[in-house]
Tab-separated table of C-alpha atoms in Angstrom:
chain	number	residue	atom	x	y	z
F	1	UNK	CA	109.207	106.399	127.226
F	2	UNK	CA	109.085	108.699	130.256
F	3	UNK	CA	108.549	105.691	132.471
F	4	UNK	CA	112.103	104.564	131.830
F	5	UNK	CA	113.828	107.750	132.870
F	6	UNK	CA	117.539	108.040	132.359
F	7	UNK	CA	118.163	105.190	129.966
F	8	UNK	CA	120.020	105.936	126.722
F	9	UNK	CA	117.782	105.885	123.624
F	10	UNK	CA	118.132	103.034	121.165
F	11	UNK	CA	120.141	103.787	118.036
F	12	UNK	CA	117.982	103.738	114.867
F	13	UNK	CA	119.800	100.831	113.209
F	14	UNK	CA	119.281	98.528	116.196
F	15	UNK	CA	115.686	99.671	116.551
F	16	UNK	CA	114.998	98.837	112.893
F	17	UNK	CA	116.636	95.420	113.230
F	18	UNK	CA	114.613	94.610	116.339
F	19	UNK	CA	111.381	95.793	114.728
F	20	UNK	CA	112.063	93.677	111.665
F	21	UNK	CA	112.757	90.600	113.801
F	22	UNK	CA	109.580	91.088	115.821
F	23	UNK	CA	107.573	91.638	112.658
F	24	UNK	CA	108.796	88.483	110.904
F	25	UNK	CA	108.232	86.285	113.951
F	26	UNK	CA	104.842	87.896	114.447
F	27	UNK	CA	103.680	87.400	110.870
F	28	UNK	CA	104.869	83.769	110.765
F	29	UNK	CA	103.069	82.976	114.010
F	30	UNK	CA	99.954	84.840	113.004
F	31	UNK	CA	99.513	82.395	110.156
F	32	UNK	CA	98.911	79.499	112.576
F	33	UNK	CA	95.712	81.263	113.524
F	34	UNK	CA	94.062	79.909	110.379
F	35	UNK	CA	94.555	76.342	111.586
F	36	UNK	CA	93.371	77.262	115.076
F	37	UNK	CA	90.197	78.940	113.800
F	38	UNK	CA	89.352	76.035	111.508
F	39	UNK	CA	90.010	73.440	114.237
F	40	UNK	CA	87.980	75.381	116.784
F	41	UNK	CA	84.817	75.350	114.677
F	42	UNK	CA	85.504	71.742	113.659
F	43	UNK	CA	85.499	70.948	117.399
F	44	UNK	CA	82.030	72.421	117.770
F	45	UNK	CA	82.813	75.971	118.876
F	46	UNK	CA	81.079	78.924	117.263
F	47	UNK	CA	83.042	81.552	115.336
F	48	UNK	CA	82.489	83.940	118.260
F	49	UNK	CA	83.871	81.419	120.773
F	50	UNK	CA	86.942	80.786	118.625
F	51	UNK	CA	87.489	84.528	118.362
F	52	UNK	CA	87.004	85.018	122.103
F	53	UNK	CA	89.774	82.499	122.770
F	54	UNK	CA	92.204	84.288	120.470
F	55	UNK	CA	91.324	87.708	121.895
F	56	UNK	CA	91.210	86.779	125.579
F	57	UNK	CA	93.185	83.583	126.118
F	58	UNK	CA	95.828	84.489	123.519
F	59	UNK	CA	98.215	81.612	124.029
F	60	UNK	CA	98.251	79.165	121.144
F	61	UNK	CA	99.096	75.868	122.843
F	62	UNK	CA	96.368	76.314	125.458
F	63	UNK	CA	93.817	77.302	122.812
F	64	UNK	CA	94.558	74.241	120.670
F	65	UNK	CA	94.347	72.056	123.793
F	66	UNK	CA	91.028	73.484	124.934
F	67	UNK	CA	89.283	72.989	121.596
F	68	UNK	CA	90.990	69.615	121.039
F	69	UNK	CA	89.658	68.195	124.296
F	70	UNK	CA	86.167	69.627	123.792
F	71	UNK	CA	86.172	68.237	120.244
F	72	UNK	CA	87.126	64.775	121.517
F	73	UNK	CA	84.155	64.836	123.887
F	74	UNK	CA	86.092	65.802	127.014
F	75	UNK	CA	84.473	67.818	129.808
F	76	UNK	CA	84.843	71.563	130.177
F	77	UNK	CA	86.739	70.991	133.417
F	78	UNK	CA	89.422	68.820	131.821
F	79	UNK	CA	89.656	71.205	128.852
F	80	UNK	CA	90.216	74.175	131.182
F	81	UNK	CA	92.616	72.219	133.395
F	82	UNK	CA	94.804	71.167	130.462
F	83	UNK	CA	94.768	74.631	128.903
F	84	UNK	CA	95.759	76.134	132.251
F	85	UNK	CA	98.584	73.663	132.864
F	86	UNK	CA	99.937	74.570	129.440
F	87	UNK	CA	99.599	78.246	130.357
F	88	UNK	CA	101.819	77.923	133.445
F	89	UNK	CA	104.879	78.614	131.308
F	90	UNK	CA	103.582	82.102	130.478
F	91	UNK	CA	103.846	82.935	134.186
F	92	UNK	CA	107.498	81.873	134.066
F	93	UNK	CA	108.064	84.030	130.982
F	94	UNK	CA	106.506	86.934	132.860
F	95	UNK	CA	109.177	86.591	135.554
F	96	UNK	CA	111.768	87.213	132.814
F	97	UNK	CA	109.848	89.906	130.952
F	98	UNK	CA	109.073	91.717	134.209
F	99	UNK	CA	112.801	92.458	134.509
F	100	UNK	CA	112.728	94.792	131.523
F	101	UNK	CA	109.077	95.798	131.084
F	102	UNK	CA	108.511	98.234	133.881
F	103	UNK	CA	106.215	101.172	134.372
F	104	UNK	CA	102.727	101.687	135.733
F	105	UNK	CA	100.217	98.936	136.380
F	106	UNK	CA	97.973	99.433	133.313
F	107	UNK	CA	101.154	99.109	131.267
F	108	UNK	CA	102.177	95.874	133.005
F	109	UNK	CA	98.668	94.446	132.759
F	110	UNK	CA	98.768	94.943	129.005
F	111	UNK	CA	102.259	93.425	128.884
F	112	UNK	CA	100.930	90.413	130.828
F	113	UNK	CA	98.339	89.728	128.143
F	114	UNK	CA	101.045	89.758	125.455
F	115	UNK	CA	103.427	87.516	127.425
F	116	UNK	CA	103.701	84.412	125.234
F	117	UNK	CA	106.404	82.204	123.683
F	118	UNK	CA	107.234	84.492	120.773
F	119	UNK	CA	107.241	87.924	122.443
F	120	UNK	CA	109.341	86.580	125.306
F	121	UNK	CA	111.819	84.864	122.978
F	122	UNK	CA	112.376	87.979	120.838
F	123	UNK	CA	112.522	90.220	123.920
F	124	UNK	CA	115.135	88.287	125.877
F	125	UNK	CA	117.226	87.671	122.747
F	126	UNK	CA	118.171	91.392	122.585
F	127	UNK	CA	121.264	92.871	124.175
F	128	UNK	CA	120.114	96.055	125.886
F	129	UNK	CA	117.039	96.882	127.949
F	130	UNK	CA	115.475	99.288	125.446
F	131	UNK	CA	115.882	96.747	122.642
F	132	UNK	CA	114.407	93.981	124.806
F	133	UNK	CA	111.342	96.109	125.455
F	134	UNK	CA	110.958	97.067	121.820
F	135	UNK	CA	111.320	93.437	120.710
F	136	UNK	CA	108.768	92.273	123.260
F	137	UNK	CA	106.147	94.888	122.395
F	138	UNK	CA	106.516	94.750	118.606
F	139	UNK	CA	106.347	90.952	118.555
F	140	UNK	CA	103.484	90.807	121.053
F	141	UNK	CA	101.352	93.341	119.185
F	142	UNK	CA	102.043	91.888	115.711
F	143	UNK	CA	101.295	88.331	116.866
F	144	UNK	CA	98.122	89.525	118.593
F	145	UNK	CA	96.808	91.301	115.504
F	146	UNK	CA	97.834	88.538	113.091
F	147	UNK	CA	96.598	85.723	115.313
F	148	UNK	CA	93.179	87.285	115.762
F	149	UNK	CA	92.707	88.167	112.107
F	150	UNK	CA	93.711	84.711	110.918
F	151	UNK	CA	91.599	83.018	113.607
F	152	UNK	CA	88.573	84.770	112.137
F	153	UNK	CA	89.518	83.699	108.606
F	154	UNK	CA	90.123	80.111	109.743
F	155	UNK	CA	86.875	79.958	111.692
F	156	UNK	CA	84.819	81.287	108.759
F	157	UNK	CA	86.509	78.915	106.307
F	158	UNK	CA	86.126	76.006	108.748
F	159	UNK	CA	82.425	76.806	109.096
F	160	UNK	CA	81.973	76.657	105.331
F	161	UNK	CA	83.802	73.328	104.981
F	162	UNK	CA	81.252	71.115	106.696
F	163	UNK	CA	82.224	67.723	108.133
F	164	UNK	CA	85.761	68.161	109.580
F	165	UNK	CA	86.895	64.570	108.975
F	166	UNK	CA	86.410	64.906	105.211
F	167	UNK	CA	89.134	67.562	105.171
F	168	UNK	CA	91.378	65.807	107.658
F	169	UNK	CA	90.957	68.561	110.241
F	170	UNK	CA	90.976	66.022	113.090
F	171	UNK	CA	94.392	64.808	111.901
F	172	UNK	CA	95.522	68.427	111.577
F	173	UNK	CA	95.015	68.844	115.338
F	174	UNK	CA	97.428	66.015	116.149
F	175	UNK	CA	99.943	67.389	113.645
F	176	UNK	CA	99.664	70.876	115.163
F	177	UNK	CA	100.417	69.477	118.614
F	178	UNK	CA	103.374	67.563	117.195
F	179	UNK	CA	104.791	70.696	115.574
F	180	UNK	CA	104.459	72.531	118.893
F	181	UNK	CA	106.118	69.634	120.731
F	182	UNK	CA	109.025	69.236	118.287
F	183	UNK	CA	111.326	72.036	119.548
F	184	UNK	CA	110.926	70.673	123.093
F	185	UNK	CA	112.476	67.344	122.139
F	186	UNK	CA	115.970	68.788	121.761
F	187	UNK	CA	116.916	67.886	125.343
F	188	UNK	CA	117.215	64.387	126.810
F	189	UNK	CA	114.778	65.270	129.599
F	190	UNK	CA	112.272	66.544	127.037
F	191	UNK	CA	112.422	63.284	125.094
F	192	UNK	CA	112.155	61.134	128.241
F	193	UNK	CA	109.156	63.177	129.374
F	194	UNK	CA	107.461	62.765	125.994
F	195	UNK	CA	107.968	58.977	125.909
F	196	UNK	CA	106.651	58.586	129.451
F	197	UNK	CA	103.711	60.910	128.767
F	198	UNK	CA	102.796	58.963	125.618
F	199	UNK	CA	102.839	55.722	127.598
F	200	UNK	CA	100.633	57.176	130.352
F	201	UNK	CA	98.120	58.596	127.867
F	202	UNK	CA	97.985	55.343	125.906
F	203	UNK	CA	97.375	53.020	128.864
F	204	UNK	CA	94.837	55.296	130.583
F	205	UNK	CA	92.872	56.227	127.446
F	206	UNK	CA	90.467	53.240	127.528
F	207	UNK	CA	89.656	53.570	131.247
F	208	UNK	CA	89.054	57.249	132.041
F	209	UNK	CA	86.818	59.954	130.509
F	210	UNK	CA	88.074	61.948	127.493
F	211	UNK	CA	90.497	64.709	128.471
F	212	UNK	CA	91.701	62.972	131.643
F	213	UNK	CA	94.552	61.013	129.959
F	214	UNK	CA	96.095	64.345	128.930
F	215	UNK	CA	96.010	65.634	132.499
F	216	UNK	CA	97.467	62.342	133.782
F	217	UNK	CA	100.276	62.609	131.232
F	218	UNK	CA	101.404	65.771	133.071
F	219	UNK	CA	102.749	63.506	135.821
F	220	UNK	CA	105.509	62.535	133.364
F	221	UNK	CA	106.939	66.048	133.774
F	222	UNK	CA	106.825	65.703	137.570
F	223	UNK	CA	108.518	62.302	137.485
F	224	UNK	CA	111.299	63.326	135.095
F	225	UNK	CA	111.767	66.681	136.851
F	226	UNK	CA	112.300	64.862	140.142
F	227	UNK	CA	114.385	61.932	138.986
F	228	UNK	CA	116.614	63.747	136.507
F	229	UNK	CA	118.059	65.976	139.180
F	230	UNK	CA	121.529	64.593	139.796
F	231	UNK	CA	122.338	64.006	136.149
F	232	UNK	CA	120.960	67.372	135.087
F	233	UNK	CA	122.952	69.385	137.563
F	234	UNK	CA	126.160	67.748	136.399
F	235	UNK	CA	125.430	68.788	132.807
F	236	UNK	CA	124.128	72.205	133.549
F	237	UNK	CA	127.315	74.166	133.029
F	238	UNK	CA	127.473	72.870	129.457
F	239	UNK	CA	124.103	74.312	128.424
F	240	UNK	CA	123.988	77.732	126.786
F	241	UNK	CA	120.761	79.672	126.983
F	242	UNK	CA	120.949	81.214	123.548
F	243	UNK	CA	121.032	77.945	121.620
F	244	UNK	CA	117.344	78.411	120.967
F	245	UNK	CA	116.496	80.710	118.090
F	246	UNK	CA	113.772	83.230	118.889
F	247	UNK	CA	110.281	82.224	117.964
F	248	UNK	CA	110.623	78.464	118.273
F	249	UNK	CA	108.735	78.586	121.523
F	250	UNK	CA	111.207	76.565	123.588
F	251	UNK	CA	110.902	77.660	127.190
F	252	UNK	CA	113.817	75.599	128.457
F	253	UNK	CA	116.282	78.296	127.401
F	254	UNK	CA	114.541	80.767	129.692
F	255	UNK	CA	114.949	78.898	132.903
F	256	UNK	CA	117.812	78.824	135.352
N	1	UNK	CA	79.902	73.656	131.978
N	2	UNK	CA	78.527	75.285	128.851
N	3	UNK	CA	81.015	75.951	126.073
N	4	UNK	CA	80.920	79.680	126.784
N	5	UNK	CA	81.667	79.089	130.483
N	6	UNK	CA	84.564	76.803	129.527
N	7	UNK	CA	85.936	79.407	127.122
N	8	UNK	CA	85.666	82.314	129.548
N	9	UNK	CA	86.952	80.478	132.626
N	10	UNK	CA	89.871	79.207	130.539
N	11	UNK	CA	90.637	82.764	129.368
N	12	UNK	CA	90.470	84.134	132.894
N	13	UNK	CA	92.885	81.503	134.225
N	14	UNK	CA	95.253	81.990	131.293
N	15	UNK	CA	95.440	85.723	132.019
N	16	UNK	CA	95.830	85.103	135.743
N	17	UNK	CA	98.812	82.839	135.071
N	18	UNK	CA	100.456	85.441	132.820
N	19	UNK	CA	99.877	88.187	135.378
N	20	UNK	CA	101.151	86.045	138.263
N	21	UNK	CA	104.702	86.288	136.909
N	22	UNK	CA	104.567	90.078	137.250
N	23	UNK	CA	103.136	89.890	140.752
N	24	UNK	CA	104.967	87.115	142.592
N	25	UNK	CA	108.578	87.612	143.611
N	26	UNK	CA	110.968	85.724	141.322
N	27	UNK	CA	112.359	83.855	144.343
N	28	UNK	CA	109.150	81.778	144.532
N	29	UNK	CA	110.271	79.745	141.566
N	30	UNK	CA	113.971	79.620	142.220
N	31	UNK	CA	113.940	75.970	143.224
N	32	UNK	CA	115.603	74.091	140.392
N	33	UNK	CA	113.249	71.156	140.714
N	34	UNK	CA	110.112	73.287	140.431
N	35	UNK	CA	111.646	75.153	137.502
N	36	UNK	CA	112.509	71.905	135.770
N	37	UNK	CA	109.057	70.387	136.253
N	38	UNK	CA	107.303	73.489	134.930
N	39	UNK	CA	109.698	73.571	131.961
N	40	UNK	CA	108.859	69.950	131.108
N	41	UNK	CA	105.098	70.371	131.577
N	42	UNK	CA	104.339	71.488	127.988
N	43	UNK	CA	106.231	68.502	126.518
N	44	UNK	CA	104.213	66.101	128.689
N	45	UNK	CA	100.848	67.696	127.929
N	46	UNK	CA	101.470	68.101	124.200
N	47	UNK	CA	102.459	64.432	123.968
N	48	UNK	CA	99.317	63.442	125.845
N	49	UNK	CA	97.281	65.506	123.382
N	50	UNK	CA	99.024	63.935	120.364
N	51	UNK	CA	98.271	60.417	121.618
N	52	UNK	CA	94.626	61.089	122.396
N	53	UNK	CA	94.056	63.022	119.168
N	54	UNK	CA	95.725	60.343	117.037
N	55	UNK	CA	94.422	57.036	118.390
N	56	UNK	CA	91.480	58.120	120.560
N	57	UNK	CA	88.206	56.741	119.199
N	58	UNK	CA	84.607	56.973	120.394
N	59	UNK	CA	84.035	56.139	124.091
N	60	UNK	CA	87.656	55.510	125.012
N	61	UNK	CA	88.464	53.004	122.279
N	62	UNK	CA	91.884	52.890	120.621
N	63	UNK	CA	91.569	53.352	116.851
N	64	UNK	CA	94.093	53.185	114.043
N	65	UNK	CA	92.916	55.243	111.089
N	66	UNK	CA	94.048	57.950	108.674
N	67	UNK	CA	95.180	60.153	111.582
N	68	UNK	CA	98.070	57.797	112.363
N	69	UNK	CA	99.356	58.008	108.783
N	70	UNK	CA	98.946	61.799	108.856
N	71	UNK	CA	101.038	61.971	112.010
N	72	UNK	CA	103.735	59.861	110.336
N	73	UNK	CA	103.831	62.335	107.440
N	74	UNK	CA	104.128	65.160	109.985
N	75	UNK	CA	107.111	63.460	111.657
N	76	UNK	CA	108.897	63.140	108.307
N	77	UNK	CA	108.262	66.804	107.451
N	78	UNK	CA	109.483	67.967	110.860
N	79	UNK	CA	112.646	65.900	110.406
N	80	UNK	CA	113.049	67.758	107.108
N	81	UNK	CA	112.690	71.022	109.094
N	82	UNK	CA	109.464	72.166	107.452
N	83	UNK	CA	107.435	74.895	109.143
N	84	UNK	CA	104.280	74.650	111.223
N	85	UNK	CA	101.794	75.425	108.453
N	86	UNK	CA	103.335	72.981	105.957
N	87	UNK	CA	103.208	70.217	108.583
N	88	UNK	CA	99.601	70.886	109.559
N	89	UNK	CA	98.322	71.241	105.997
N	90	UNK	CA	100.174	68.135	104.799
N	91	UNK	CA	98.785	66.163	107.752
N	92	UNK	CA	95.236	67.259	106.975
N	93	UNK	CA	95.697	66.564	103.254
N	94	UNK	CA	97.046	63.070	103.980
N	95	UNK	CA	94.054	62.159	106.120
N	96	UNK	CA	91.605	63.755	103.681
N	97	UNK	CA	93.222	61.912	100.736
N	98	UNK	CA	93.125	58.519	102.468
N	99	UNK	CA	89.478	59.021	103.385
N	100	UNK	CA	88.603	60.100	99.858
N	101	UNK	CA	90.072	56.759	98.733
N	102	UNK	CA	87.841	55.019	101.240
N	103	UNK	CA	90.246	54.206	104.093
N	104	UNK	CA	90.328	55.450	107.674
């Protein structure tokens, strides 16, 4: 804690509460790793490749997207492009987290790797700087450990299952994406974007290679982001940023 | 690209994006429009993924099969505020059950 100098230490009761919050969010999220591991091997990845994604990519939405597109026969380029577009939000989270995670570069580089939906949500939900940091680190580390352990379990189980369709694992992918999308449909702009994106994906699907319809659907965000301007700014004062409970992965509460 | 190249390039870019937020000045993203577009990006991409994973068939065909029913079950469970794992497992079980009965 020397890096943070003169700041007052966190009282034990708050520290315990923050740790408990980080732990529960971390454990709950870690469980998704089973579905990721199983889907990854069902999509044709090896156990080692699934594990590499959880260790090194470590951002659930992007990982599901990458294996989903490869599994559907999409090219590596479209898989990487979609995963990266989904990963843009982590850079925005980092802008927020960077306000309270300070210190030397090795420290920040480690923090960068742990900058995901859950760690950011628990971190920024706290009142004081020391609690924000504690929440961020505890959640990040617990999710990382849980996610990687359960990825391995899921990948090994998935390998033993055989043909993925028999077990409905292809349908599980769509359901996983839907569950990730759900908290983003709470705003009008989110719903408009989703409807437009669905339309774009549906009409382009028969005419372009696998994976491309997903990338084209990103233009829905650009269109709604541009056109919604006037209306949005009028409403803005009415929106609170702490409506979103920590851990639901909604990035809209983080943005100005 | 081989699968390993895809995996590793994807990982490298994902880390680069995370790190970028610690490196670039916050003012780069202060434009409300840019902020709004990047906030909406996941909703657009996830919807695109749902569509392609639900009705995408071999070689760009549109297919209605057990996956569509599974997604319907998932919608109902999410409306009932069930958690991620329940939704995913129920979706898989729905599709597996329908296929075991010889449909989809």
